[in-house]
mmCIF file of N, CA, C and O in Angstrom:
data_model
loop_
_atom_site.group_PDB
_atom_site.id
_atom_site.type_symbol
_atom_site.label_atom_id
_atom_site.label_comp_id
_atom_site.label_asym_id
_atom_site.label_seq_id
_atom_site.Cartn_x
_atom_site.Cartn_y
_atom_site.Cartn_z
ATOM 1 N N LEU L 28 148.684 79.685 -28.301
ATOM 2 C CA LEU L 28 148.746 80.791 -27.366
ATOM 3 C C LEU L 28 148.676 82.080 -28.177
ATOM 4 O O LEU L 28 149.332 82.199 -29.209
ATOM 5 N N TYR L 29 147.891 83.035 -27.720
ATOM 6 C CA TYR L 29 147.792 84.332 -28.382
ATOM 7 C C TYR L 29 148.390 85.402 -27.477
ATOM 8 O O TYR L 29 148.009 85.532 -26.316
ATOM 9 N N ASP L 30 149.339 86.163 -28.004
ATOM 10 C CA ASP L 30 149.971 87.264 -27.297
ATOM 11 C C ASP L 30 149.359 88.564 -27.822
ATOM 12 O O ASP L 30 149.727 89.045 -28.893
ATOM 13 N N ALA L 31 148.382 89.103 -27.087
ATOM 14 C CA ALA L 31 147.657 90.289 -27.536
ATOM 15 C C ALA L 31 148.544 91.521 -27.600
ATOM 16 O O ALA L 31 148.309 92.421 -28.406
ATOM 17 N N LYS L 32 149.587 91.585 -26.758
ATOM 18 C CA LYS L 32 150.461 92.754 -26.744
ATOM 19 C C LYS L 32 151.134 92.942 -28.096
ATOM 20 O O LYS L 32 151.237 94.045 -28.606
ATOM 21 N N ASP L 33 151.615 91.851 -28.692
ATOM 22 C CA ASP L 33 152.309 91.921 -29.979
ATOM 23 C C ASP L 33 151.488 91.370 -31.141
ATOM 24 O O ASP L 33 151.995 91.247 -32.248
ATOM 25 N N ASN L 34 150.229 90.987 -30.870
ATOM 26 C CA ASN L 34 149.345 90.428 -31.893
ATOM 27 C C ASN L 34 149.983 89.219 -32.585
ATOM 28 O O ASN L 34 150.006 89.123 -33.812
ATOM 29 N N LEU L 35 150.521 88.312 -31.780
ATOM 30 C CA LEU L 35 151.175 87.115 -32.310
ATOM 31 C C LEU L 35 150.480 85.859 -31.802
ATOM 32 O O LEU L 35 150.010 85.810 -30.671
ATOM 33 N N ASN L 36 150.452 84.834 -32.645
ATOM 34 C CA ASN L 36 149.927 83.523 -32.294
ATOM 35 C C ASN L 36 151.091 82.547 -32.237
ATOM 36 O O ASN L 36 151.972 82.569 -33.112
ATOM 37 N N TYR L 37 151.100 81.687 -31.224
ATOM 38 C CA TYR L 37 152.144 80.678 -31.050
ATOM 39 C C TYR L 37 151.515 79.303 -31.192
ATOM 40 O O TYR L 37 150.523 78.995 -30.535
ATOM 41 N N LEU L 38 152.106 78.464 -32.048
ATOM 42 C CA LEU L 38 151.615 77.119 -32.283
ATOM 43 C C LEU L 38 152.786 76.155 -32.121
ATOM 44 O O LEU L 38 153.840 76.346 -32.733
ATOM 45 N N ALA L 39 152.607 75.137 -31.293
ATOM 46 C CA ALA L 39 153.624 74.094 -31.122
ATOM 47 C C ALA L 39 153.090 72.818 -31.750
ATOM 48 O O ALA L 39 151.974 72.397 -31.467
ATOM 49 N N ILE L 40 153.904 72.209 -32.591
ATOM 50 C CA ILE L 40 153.525 70.976 -33.272
ATOM 51 C C ILE L 40 154.535 69.912 -32.868
ATOM 52 O O ILE L 40 155.741 70.091 -33.059
ATOM 53 N N GLY L 41 154.048 68.817 -32.290
ATOM 54 C CA GLY L 41 154.927 67.749 -31.847
ATOM 55 C C GLY L 41 154.706 66.475 -32.633
ATOM 56 O O GLY L 41 153.574 66.122 -32.955
ATOM 57 N N ALA L 42 155.789 65.798 -32.957
ATOM 58 C CA ALA L 42 155.722 64.511 -33.647
ATOM 59 C C ALA L 42 156.115 63.408 -32.666
ATOM 60 O O ALA L 42 156.831 63.658 -31.688
ATOM 61 N N GLN L 43 155.669 62.207 -32.924
ATOM 62 C CA GLN L 43 155.950 61.087 -32.021
ATOM 63 C C GLN L 43 157.440 60.781 -31.898
ATOM 64 O O GLN L 43 157.875 60.232 -30.906
ATOM 65 N N ASN L 44 158.240 61.165 -32.890
ATOM 66 C CA ASN L 44 159.679 60.902 -32.813
ATOM 67 C C ASN L 44 160.423 61.919 -31.947
ATOM 68 O O ASN L 44 161.633 61.857 -31.802
ATOM 69 N N GLY L 45 159.698 62.907 -31.379
ATOM 70 C CA GLY L 45 160.311 63.892 -30.499
ATOM 71 C C GLY L 45 160.656 65.210 -31.161
ATOM 72 O O GLY L 45 161.224 66.098 -30.533
ATOM 73 N N THR L 46 160.316 65.377 -32.432
ATOM 74 C CA THR L 46 160.559 66.641 -33.130
ATOM 75 C C THR L 46 159.456 67.631 -32.766
ATOM 76 O O THR L 46 158.278 67.315 -32.847
ATOM 77 N N ILE L 47 159.859 68.833 -32.364
ATOM 78 C CA ILE L 47 158.913 69.889 -31.997
ATOM 79 C C ILE L 47 159.184 71.086 -32.900
ATOM 80 O O ILE L 47 160.329 71.520 -33.043
ATOM 81 N N THR L 48 158.127 71.594 -33.494
ATOM 82 C CA THR L 48 158.213 72.789 -34.325
ATOM 83 C C THR L 48 157.351 73.865 -33.692
ATOM 84 O O THR L 48 156.192 73.618 -33.372
ATOM 85 N N ILE L 49 157.926 75.037 -33.498
ATOM 86 C CA ILE L 49 157.189 76.185 -32.979
ATOM 87 C C ILE L 49 157.026 77.172 -34.132
ATOM 88 O O ILE L 49 158.005 77.542 -34.787
ATOM 89 N N VAL L 50 155.790 77.573 -34.368
ATOM 90 C CA VAL L 50 155.478 78.529 -35.428
ATOM 91 C C VAL L 50 154.831 79.751 -34.776
ATOM 92 O O VAL L 50 153.867 79.620 -34.029
ATOM 93 N N VAL L 51 155.389 80.915 -35.046
ATOM 94 C CA VAL L 51 154.833 82.183 -34.554
ATOM 95 C C VAL L 51 154.301 82.920 -35.780
ATOM 96 O O VAL L 51 155.023 83.114 -36.749
ATOM 97 N N PHE L 52 153.019 83.301 -35.716
ATOM 98 C CA PHE L 52 152.420 83.937 -36.882
ATOM 99 C C PHE L 52 151.416 85.005 -36.478
ATOM 100 O O PHE L 52 150.922 85.027 -35.360
ATOM 101 N N ARG L 53 151.141 85.911 -37.444
ATOM 102 C CA ARG L 53 150.109 86.935 -37.317
ATOM 103 C C ARG L 53 149.009 86.609 -38.302
ATOM 104 O O ARG L 53 149.264 86.059 -39.358
ATOM 105 N N ILE L 54 147.808 87.002 -37.964
ATOM 106 C CA ILE L 54 146.688 86.840 -38.884
ATOM 107 C C ILE L 54 146.369 88.196 -39.484
ATOM 108 O O ILE L 54 146.120 89.159 -38.756
ATOM 109 N N ASP L 55 146.401 88.255 -40.804
ATOM 110 C CA ASP L 55 146.132 89.505 -41.517
ATOM 111 C C ASP L 55 144.641 89.616 -41.776
ATOM 112 O O ASP L 55 144.075 88.862 -42.564
ATOM 113 N N HIS L 56 143.991 90.570 -41.091
ATOM 114 C CA HIS L 56 142.562 90.794 -41.269
ATOM 115 C C HIS L 56 142.295 91.944 -42.240
ATOM 116 O O HIS L 56 141.149 92.238 -42.551
ATOM 117 N N SER L 57 143.334 92.594 -42.714
ATOM 118 C CA SER L 57 143.145 93.790 -43.536
ATOM 119 C C SER L 57 142.642 93.477 -44.933
ATOM 120 O O SER L 57 142.025 94.318 -45.575
ATOM 121 N N SER L 58 142.894 92.276 -45.425
ATOM 122 C CA SER L 58 142.509 91.964 -46.799
ATOM 123 C C SER L 58 141.004 91.763 -46.950
ATOM 124 O O SER L 58 140.480 91.845 -48.054
ATOM 125 N N GLY L 59 140.304 91.501 -45.843
ATOM 126 C CA GLY L 59 138.869 91.282 -45.912
ATOM 127 C C GLY L 59 138.499 89.939 -46.508
ATOM 128 O O GLY L 59 137.338 89.584 -46.595
ATOM 129 N N GLY L 60 139.487 89.196 -46.926
ATOM 130 C CA GLY L 60 139.250 87.897 -47.541
ATOM 131 C C GLY L 60 139.365 86.765 -46.532
ATOM 132 O O GLY L 60 139.162 86.963 -45.331
ATOM 133 N N PRO L 61 139.737 85.602 -46.998
ATOM 134 C CA PRO L 61 139.851 84.437 -46.114
ATOM 135 C C PRO L 61 141.051 84.565 -45.162
ATOM 136 O O PRO L 61 141.883 85.458 -45.298
ATOM 137 N N PHE L 62 141.107 83.651 -44.236
ATOM 138 C CA PHE L 62 142.178 83.545 -43.248
ATOM 139 C C PHE L 62 143.529 83.689 -43.939
ATOM 140 O O PHE L 62 143.835 82.964 -44.874
ATOM 141 N N SER L 63 144.343 84.631 -43.499
ATOM 142 C CA SER L 63 145.618 84.901 -44.150
ATOM 143 C C SER L 63 146.738 85.020 -43.111
ATOM 144 O O SER L 63 147.035 86.115 -42.648
ATOM 145 N N PRO L 64 147.366 83.889 -42.729
ATOM 146 C CA PRO L 64 148.451 83.964 -41.730
ATOM 147 C C PRO L 64 149.763 84.439 -42.357
ATOM 148 O O PRO L 64 150.044 84.183 -43.526
ATOM 149 N N HIS L 65 150.546 85.135 -41.562
ATOM 150 C CA HIS L 65 151.883 85.583 -41.953
ATOM 151 C C HIS L 65 152.869 85.032 -40.925
ATOM 152 O O HIS L 65 152.829 85.418 -39.756
ATOM 153 N N VAL L 66 153.750 84.124 -41.341
ATOM 154 C CA VAL L 66 154.714 83.504 -40.429
ATOM 155 C C VAL L 66 155.811 84.499 -40.098
ATOM 156 O O VAL L 66 156.443 85.082 -40.984
ATOM 157 N N VAL L 67 156.031 84.703 -38.785
ATOM 158 C CA VAL L 67 157.031 85.645 -38.294
ATOM 159 C C VAL L 67 158.312 84.922 -37.889
ATOM 160 O O VAL L 67 159.411 85.412 -38.096
ATOM 161 N N PHE L 68 158.172 83.714 -37.338
ATOM 162 C CA PHE L 68 159.312 83.016 -36.741
ATOM 163 C C PHE L 68 158.995 81.529 -36.677
ATOM 164 O O PHE L 68 157.854 81.153 -36.412
ATOM 165 N N THR L 69 159.975 80.690 -36.930
ATOM 166 C CA THR L 69 159.832 79.244 -36.698
ATOM 167 C C THR L 69 161.090 78.739 -36.005
ATOM 168 O O THR L 69 162.176 79.301 -36.158
ATOM 169 N N ASP L 70 160.927 77.695 -35.237
ATOM 170 C CA ASP L 70 162.054 77.038 -34.573
ATOM 171 C C ASP L 70 161.739 75.556 -34.501
ATOM 172 O O ASP L 70 160.583 75.170 -34.339
ATOM 173 N N ARG L 71 162.757 74.729 -34.634
ATOM 174 C CA ARG L 71 162.562 73.286 -34.575
ATOM 175 C C ARG L 71 163.678 72.687 -33.727
ATOM 176 O O ARG L 71 164.837 73.066 -33.850
ATOM 177 N N PHE L 72 163.306 71.773 -32.851
ATOM 178 C CA PHE L 72 164.300 71.055 -32.054
ATOM 179 C C PHE L 72 163.784 69.656 -31.760
ATOM 180 O O PHE L 72 162.627 69.328 -32.033
ATOM 181 N N HIS L 73 164.648 68.830 -31.232
ATOM 182 C CA HIS L 73 164.331 67.418 -31.004
ATOM 183 C C HIS L 73 164.602 67.069 -29.541
ATOM 184 O O HIS L 73 165.616 67.468 -28.989
ATOM 185 N N VAL L 74 163.679 66.324 -28.940
ATOM 186 C CA VAL L 74 163.839 65.844 -27.563
ATOM 187 C C VAL L 74 163.563 64.340 -27.542
ATOM 188 O O VAL L 74 163.074 63.772 -28.520
ATOM 189 N N ASP L 75 163.889 63.688 -26.405
ATOM 190 C CA ASP L 75 163.577 62.270 -26.256
ATOM 191 C C ASP L 75 162.068 62.091 -26.279
ATOM 192 O O ASP L 75 161.361 62.645 -25.458
ATOM 193 N N GLY L 76 161.578 61.308 -27.213
ATOM 194 C CA GLY L 76 160.136 61.056 -27.335
ATOM 195 C C GLY L 76 159.816 59.679 -26.802
ATOM 196 O O GLY L 76 160.664 59.029 -26.222
ATOM 197 N N PRO L 77 158.622 59.225 -26.971
ATOM 198 C CA PRO L 77 157.529 59.895 -27.652
ATOM 199 C C PRO L 77 156.916 60.997 -26.787
ATOM 200 O O PRO L 77 156.857 60.889 -25.574
ATOM 201 N N LEU L 78 156.466 62.057 -27.457
ATOM 202 C CA LEU L 78 155.902 63.213 -26.767
ATOM 203 C C LEU L 78 154.539 62.892 -26.185
ATOM 204 O O LEU L 78 153.754 62.156 -26.767
ATOM 205 N N LEU L 79 154.276 63.475 -25.041
ATOM 206 C CA LEU L 79 152.987 63.282 -24.376
ATOM 207 C C LEU L 79 152.218 64.602 -24.274
ATOM 208 O O LEU L 79 151.019 64.635 -24.471
ATOM 209 N N THR L 80 152.930 65.712 -23.983
ATOM 210 C CA THR L 80 152.241 66.985 -23.801
ATOM 211 C C THR L 80 153.117 68.158 -24.223
ATOM 212 O O THR L 80 154.339 68.126 -24.083
ATOM 213 N N LEU L 81 152.451 69.195 -24.740
ATOM 214 C CA LEU L 81 153.059 70.485 -25.043
ATOM 215 C C LEU L 81 152.137 71.526 -24.420
ATOM 216 O O LEU L 81 150.956 71.575 -24.740
ATOM 217 N N GLN L 82 152.664 72.358 -23.520
ATOM 218 C CA GLN L 82 151.815 73.322 -22.803
ATOM 219 C C GLN L 82 152.455 74.707 -22.831
ATOM 220 O O GLN L 82 153.531 74.907 -22.271
ATOM 221 N N PHE L 83 151.803 75.672 -23.507
ATOM 222 C CA PHE L 83 152.281 77.053 -23.534
ATOM 223 C C PHE L 83 151.835 77.792 -22.280
ATOM 224 O O PHE L 83 150.788 77.504 -21.700
ATOM 225 N N HIS L 84 152.653 78.786 -21.882
ATOM 226 C CA HIS L 84 152.325 79.646 -20.754
ATOM 227 C C HIS L 84 152.906 81.028 -21.019
ATOM 228 O O HIS L 84 154.070 81.159 -21.398
ATOM 229 N N LEU L 85 152.101 82.058 -20.835
ATOM 230 C CA LEU L 85 152.551 83.443 -20.980
ATOM 231 C C LEU L 85 152.828 83.996 -19.592
ATOM 232 O O LEU L 85 151.939 84.041 -18.753
ATOM 233 N N ASP L 86 154.070 84.376 -19.324
ATOM 234 C CA ASP L 86 154.481 84.875 -18.003
ATOM 235 C C ASP L 86 154.801 86.363 -18.109
ATOM 236 O O ASP L 86 155.839 86.746 -18.630
ATOM 237 N N MET L 87 153.885 87.190 -17.610
ATOM 238 C CA MET L 87 154.083 88.643 -17.655
ATOM 239 C C MET L 87 154.257 89.200 -16.242
ATOM 240 O O MET L 87 153.935 90.345 -15.974
ATOM 241 N N SER L 88 154.771 88.383 -15.326
ATOM 242 C CA SER L 88 154.990 88.810 -13.952
ATOM 243 C C SER L 88 155.962 89.985 -13.892
ATOM 244 O O SER L 88 156.231 90.581 -14.914
ATOM 245 N N PRO L 89 156.531 90.314 -12.748
ATOM 246 C CA PRO L 89 157.254 91.578 -12.574
ATOM 247 C C PRO L 89 158.219 91.956 -13.690
ATOM 248 O O PRO L 89 158.496 93.126 -13.887
ATOM 249 N N SER L 90 158.692 90.994 -14.441
ATOM 250 C CA SER L 90 159.623 91.308 -15.519
ATOM 251 C C SER L 90 158.998 92.218 -16.573
ATOM 252 O O SER L 90 159.690 92.969 -17.242
ATOM 253 N N PHE L 91 157.674 92.177 -16.713
ATOM 254 C CA PHE L 91 156.988 93.010 -17.705
ATOM 255 C C PHE L 91 157.269 94.489 -17.467
ATOM 256 O O PHE L 91 157.459 95.258 -18.400
ATOM 257 N N PHE L 92 157.318 94.886 -16.220
ATOM 258 C CA PHE L 92 157.579 96.286 -15.883
ATOM 259 C C PHE L 92 159.041 96.666 -16.108
ATOM 260 O O PHE L 92 159.380 97.836 -16.162
ATOM 261 N N LEU L 93 159.902 95.669 -16.257
ATOM 262 C CA LEU L 93 161.320 95.911 -16.535
ATOM 263 C C LEU L 93 161.606 95.889 -18.038
ATOM 264 O O LEU L 93 162.747 96.000 -18.451
ATOM 265 N N GLY L 94 160.563 95.686 -18.851
ATOM 266 C CA GLY L 94 160.747 95.765 -20.299
ATOM 267 C C GLY L 94 160.812 94.434 -21.022
ATOM 268 O O GLY L 94 161.190 94.399 -22.188
ATOM 269 N N TYR L 95 160.457 93.340 -20.370
ATOM 270 C CA TYR L 95 160.454 92.053 -21.056
ATOM 271 C C TYR L 95 159.457 91.107 -20.380
ATOM 272 O O TYR L 95 159.009 91.351 -19.272
ATOM 273 N N TYR L 96 159.093 90.058 -21.098
ATOM 274 C CA TYR L 96 158.236 89.014 -20.550
ATOM 275 C C TYR L 96 158.586 87.695 -21.221
ATOM 276 O O TYR L 96 159.386 87.662 -22.158
ATOM 277 N N PHE L 97 158.021 86.600 -20.731
ATOM 278 C CA PHE L 97 158.399 85.266 -21.198
ATOM 279 C C PHE L 97 157.220 84.525 -21.809
ATOM 280 O O PHE L 97 156.087 84.653 -21.354
ATOM 281 N N ILE L 98 157.513 83.735 -22.822
ATOM 282 C CA ILE L 98 156.575 82.750 -23.341
ATOM 283 C C ILE L 98 157.259 81.404 -23.173
ATOM 284 O O ILE L 98 158.351 81.178 -23.709
ATOM 285 N N ASP L 99 156.642 80.532 -22.385
ATOM 286 C CA ASP L 99 157.222 79.225 -22.065
ATOM 287 C C ASP L 99 156.428 78.113 -22.739
ATOM 288 O O ASP L 99 155.203 78.190 -22.850
ATOM 289 N N LEU L 100 157.125 77.071 -23.150
ATOM 290 C CA LEU L 100 156.508 75.849 -23.641
ATOM 291 C C LEU L 100 157.103 74.708 -22.827
ATOM 292 O O LEU L 100 158.302 74.450 -22.892
ATOM 293 N N VAL L 101 156.262 74.057 -22.010
ATOM 294 C CA VAL L 101 156.712 72.921 -21.212
ATOM 295 C C VAL L 101 156.449 71.658 -22.027
ATOM 296 O O VAL L 101 155.359 71.481 -22.580
ATOM 297 N N ILE L 102 157.458 70.797 -22.099
ATOM 298 C CA ILE L 102 157.397 69.601 -22.929
ATOM 299 C C ILE L 102 157.540 68.369 -22.053
ATOM 300 O O ILE L 102 158.471 68.280 -21.254
ATOM 301 N N GLY L 103 156.608 67.450 -22.194
ATOM 302 C CA GLY L 103 156.653 66.200 -21.456
ATOM 303 C C GLY L 103 156.581 65.019 -22.398
ATOM 304 O O GLY L 103 156.032 65.118 -23.489
ATOM 305 N N SER L 104 157.135 63.913 -21.976
ATOM 306 C CA SER L 104 157.090 62.702 -22.789
ATOM 307 C C SER L 104 156.731 61.529 -21.888
ATOM 308 O O SER L 104 156.544 61.689 -20.678
ATOM 309 N N LEU L 105 156.644 60.371 -22.472
ATOM 310 C CA LEU L 105 156.374 59.174 -21.676
ATOM 311 C C LEU L 105 157.517 58.896 -20.698
ATOM 312 O O LEU L 105 157.349 58.166 -19.739
ATOM 313 N N ARG L 106 158.663 59.514 -20.914
ATOM 314 C CA ARG L 106 159.815 59.371 -20.018
ATOM 315 C C ARG L 106 159.761 60.367 -18.865
ATOM 316 O O ARG L 106 160.630 60.400 -18.025
ATOM 317 N N GLY L 107 158.751 61.255 -18.848
ATOM 318 C CA GLY L 107 158.623 62.274 -17.805
ATOM 319 C C GLY L 107 158.858 63.654 -18.370
ATOM 320 O O GLY L 107 158.752 63.887 -19.568
ATOM 321 N N PHE L 108 159.191 64.606 -17.485
ATOM 322 C CA PHE L 108 159.489 65.978 -17.903
ATOM 323 C C PHE L 108 160.722 65.958 -18.791
ATOM 324 O O PHE L 108 161.737 65.379 -18.439
ATOM 325 N N VAL L 109 160.635 66.609 -19.936
ATOM 326 C CA VAL L 109 161.770 66.635 -20.851
ATOM 327 C C VAL L 109 162.511 67.961 -20.747
ATOM 328 O O VAL L 109 163.679 68.006 -20.404
ATOM 329 N N CYS L 110 161.833 69.077 -21.021
ATOM 330 C CA CYS L 110 162.483 70.379 -20.957
ATOM 331 C C CYS L 110 161.444 71.487 -21.051
ATOM 332 O O CYS L 110 160.256 71.234 -21.241
ATOM 333 N N MET L 111 161.918 72.710 -20.921
ATOM 334 C CA MET L 111 161.069 73.879 -21.092
ATOM 335 C C MET L 111 161.746 74.815 -22.086
ATOM 336 O O MET L 111 162.924 75.139 -21.952
ATOM 337 N N TYR L 112 161.008 75.223 -23.091
ATOM 338 C CA TYR L 112 161.467 76.193 -24.075
ATOM 339 C C TYR L 112 160.995 77.562 -23.590
ATOM 340 O O TYR L 112 159.825 77.724 -23.245
ATOM 341 N N ARG L 113 161.893 78.533 -23.530
ATOM 342 C CA ARG L 113 161.527 79.869 -23.053
ATOM 343 C C ARG L 113 161.955 80.895 -24.093
ATOM 344 O O ARG L 113 163.107 80.935 -24.520
ATOM 345 N N ARG L 114 161.007 81.746 -24.469
ATOM 346 C CA ARG L 114 161.314 82.858 -25.355
ATOM 347 C C ARG L 114 161.138 84.139 -24.566
ATOM 348 O O ARG L 114 160.081 84.382 -23.985
ATOM 349 N N THR L 115 162.178 84.942 -24.513
ATOM 350 C CA THR L 115 162.138 86.225 -23.815
ATOM 351 C C THR L 115 161.803 87.301 -24.835
ATOM 352 O O THR L 115 162.521 87.480 -25.808
ATOM 353 N N ILE L 116 160.697 87.992 -24.609
ATOM 354 C CA ILE L 116 160.261 89.053 -25.507
ATOM 355 C C ILE L 116 160.642 90.383 -24.875
ATOM 356 O O ILE L 116 160.253 90.680 -23.755
ATOM 357 N N ARG L 117 161.404 91.175 -25.593
ATOM 358 C CA ARG L 117 161.854 92.466 -25.088
ATOM 359 C C ARG L 117 160.994 93.580 -25.694
ATOM 360 O O ARG L 117 160.717 93.571 -26.878
ATOM 361 N N SER L 118 160.617 94.528 -24.871
ATOM 362 C CA SER L 118 159.747 95.600 -25.351
ATOM 363 C C SER L 118 160.465 96.551 -26.296
ATOM 364 O O SER L 118 159.851 97.184 -27.134
ATOM 365 N N ASN L 119 161.800 96.645 -26.197
ATOM 366 C CA ASN L 119 162.530 97.544 -27.094
ATOM 367 C C ASN L 119 162.730 96.924 -28.475
ATOM 368 O O ASN L 119 163.174 97.582 -29.396
ATOM 369 N N LYS L 120 162.427 95.646 -28.618
ATOM 370 C CA LYS L 120 162.456 94.926 -29.887
ATOM 371 C C LYS L 120 163.816 94.904 -30.569
ATOM 372 O O LYS L 120 163.894 94.728 -31.766
ATOM 373 N N THR L 121 164.914 95.088 -29.821
ATOM 374 C CA THR L 121 166.223 94.957 -30.443
ATOM 375 C C THR L 121 166.544 93.492 -30.689
ATOM 376 O O THR L 121 167.217 93.148 -31.639
ATOM 377 N N SER L 122 166.032 92.601 -29.810
ATOM 378 C CA SER L 122 166.249 91.171 -29.997
ATOM 379 C C SER L 122 165.338 90.402 -29.050
ATOM 380 O O SER L 122 164.890 90.923 -28.042
ATOM 381 N N ASP L 123 165.072 89.174 -29.406
ATOM 382 C CA ASP L 123 164.386 88.232 -28.538
ATOM 383 C C ASP L 123 165.318 87.043 -28.368
ATOM 384 O O ASP L 123 166.130 86.747 -29.236
ATOM 385 N N ASP L 124 165.241 86.357 -27.232
ATOM 386 C CA ASP L 124 166.100 85.217 -26.968
ATOM 387 C C ASP L 124 165.256 83.967 -26.810
ATOM 388 O O ASP L 124 164.193 84.005 -26.214
ATOM 389 N N GLU L 125 165.760 82.848 -27.328
ATOM 390 C CA GLU L 125 165.129 81.561 -27.110
ATOM 391 C C GLU L 125 166.081 80.713 -26.278
ATOM 392 O O GLU L 125 167.292 80.788 -26.431
ATOM 393 N N GLN L 126 165.519 79.903 -25.404
ATOM 394 C CA GLN L 126 166.344 79.088 -24.533
ATOM 395 C C GLN L 126 165.615 77.789 -24.250
ATOM 396 O O GLN L 126 164.407 77.771 -24.047
ATOM 397 N N ILE L 127 166.369 76.691 -24.250
ATOM 398 C CA ILE L 127 165.826 75.405 -23.848
ATOM 399 C C ILE L 127 166.437 75.078 -22.501
ATOM 400 O O ILE L 127 167.653 75.045 -22.348
ATOM 401 N N ILE L 128 165.566 74.878 -21.499
ATOM 402 C CA ILE L 128 166.004 74.716 -20.118
ATOM 403 C C ILE L 128 165.696 73.299 -19.656
ATOM 404 O O ILE L 128 164.605 72.798 -19.875
ATOM 405 N N GLY L 129 166.645 72.694 -18.960
ATOM 406 C CA GLY L 129 166.380 71.401 -18.332
ATOM 407 C C GLY L 129 166.690 70.254 -19.261
ATOM 408 O O GLY L 129 167.591 70.299 -20.063
ATOM 409 N N GLY L 130 165.901 69.204 -19.130
ATOM 410 C CA GLY L 130 166.129 67.997 -19.911
ATOM 411 C C GLY L 130 166.681 66.911 -19.015
ATOM 412 O O GLY L 130 167.055 67.127 -17.868
ATOM 413 N N ASN L 131 166.729 65.710 -19.559
ATOM 414 C CA ASN L 131 167.183 64.565 -18.782
ATOM 415 C C ASN L 131 168.648 64.663 -18.393
ATOM 416 O O ASN L 131 169.075 64.121 -17.392
ATOM 417 N N ASN L 132 169.456 65.344 -19.211
ATOM 418 C CA ASN L 132 170.878 65.447 -18.906
ATOM 419 C C ASN L 132 171.234 66.741 -18.196
ATOM 420 O O ASN L 132 172.400 67.016 -17.972
ATOM 421 N N ASN L 133 170.226 67.571 -17.862
ATOM 422 C CA ASN L 133 170.412 68.830 -17.123
ATOM 423 C C ASN L 133 171.333 69.810 -17.833
ATOM 424 O O ASN L 133 171.925 70.657 -17.192
ATOM 425 N N LYS L 134 171.460 69.710 -19.151
ATOM 426 C CA LYS L 134 172.262 70.675 -19.902
ATOM 427 C C LYS L 134 171.322 71.622 -20.614
ATOM 428 O O LYS L 134 170.436 71.193 -21.332
ATOM 429 N N GLY L 135 171.513 72.916 -20.418
ATOM 430 C CA GLY L 135 170.689 73.904 -21.105
ATOM 431 C C GLY L 135 171.256 74.181 -22.488
ATOM 432 O O GLY L 135 172.417 73.937 -22.763
ATOM 433 N N HIS L 136 170.431 74.689 -23.371
ATOM 434 C CA HIS L 136 170.840 75.022 -24.731
ATOM 435 C C HIS L 136 170.354 76.430 -25.024
ATOM 436 O O HIS L 136 169.171 76.693 -24.937
ATOM 437 N N GLN L 137 171.256 77.313 -25.371
ATOM 438 C CA GLN L 137 170.912 78.712 -25.643
ATOM 439 C C GLN L 137 171.042 78.968 -27.138
ATOM 440 O O GLN L 137 172.039 78.599 -27.734
ATOM 441 N N GLN L 138 170.035 79.593 -27.733
ATOM 442 C CA GLN L 138 170.088 79.996 -29.135
ATOM 443 C C GLN L 138 170.032 81.506 -29.199
ATOM 444 O O GLN L 138 169.257 82.111 -28.500
ATOM 445 N N ASN L 139 170.843 82.097 -30.032
ATOM 446 C CA ASN L 139 170.814 83.556 -30.214
ATOM 447 C C ASN L 139 170.538 83.867 -31.651
ATOM 448 O O ASN L 139 170.870 83.227 -32.534
#
């Protein structure tokens, strides 16, 4: 997923054991040389696998006008819907929040 507002790329990498790694990076075009990514943020978590799908979604609905928007990653496995990872991007850039919503046990997990 590419977020043009902040010039960030989001990559989700899933392993069959249920480990998911999210990498947020920028591509530096100023050097004029080869592809030069700069990692801004990484996160890793584990869900019940084996994984079947990882789907990013950029949600800039009415919240965008209030100063924030969401980047969601929906995660599915052979067991069905597992959870949704949500990153709240704030325009004032004082902080961003990550949250894991749902799951088989209906317990949310908040990271600050």
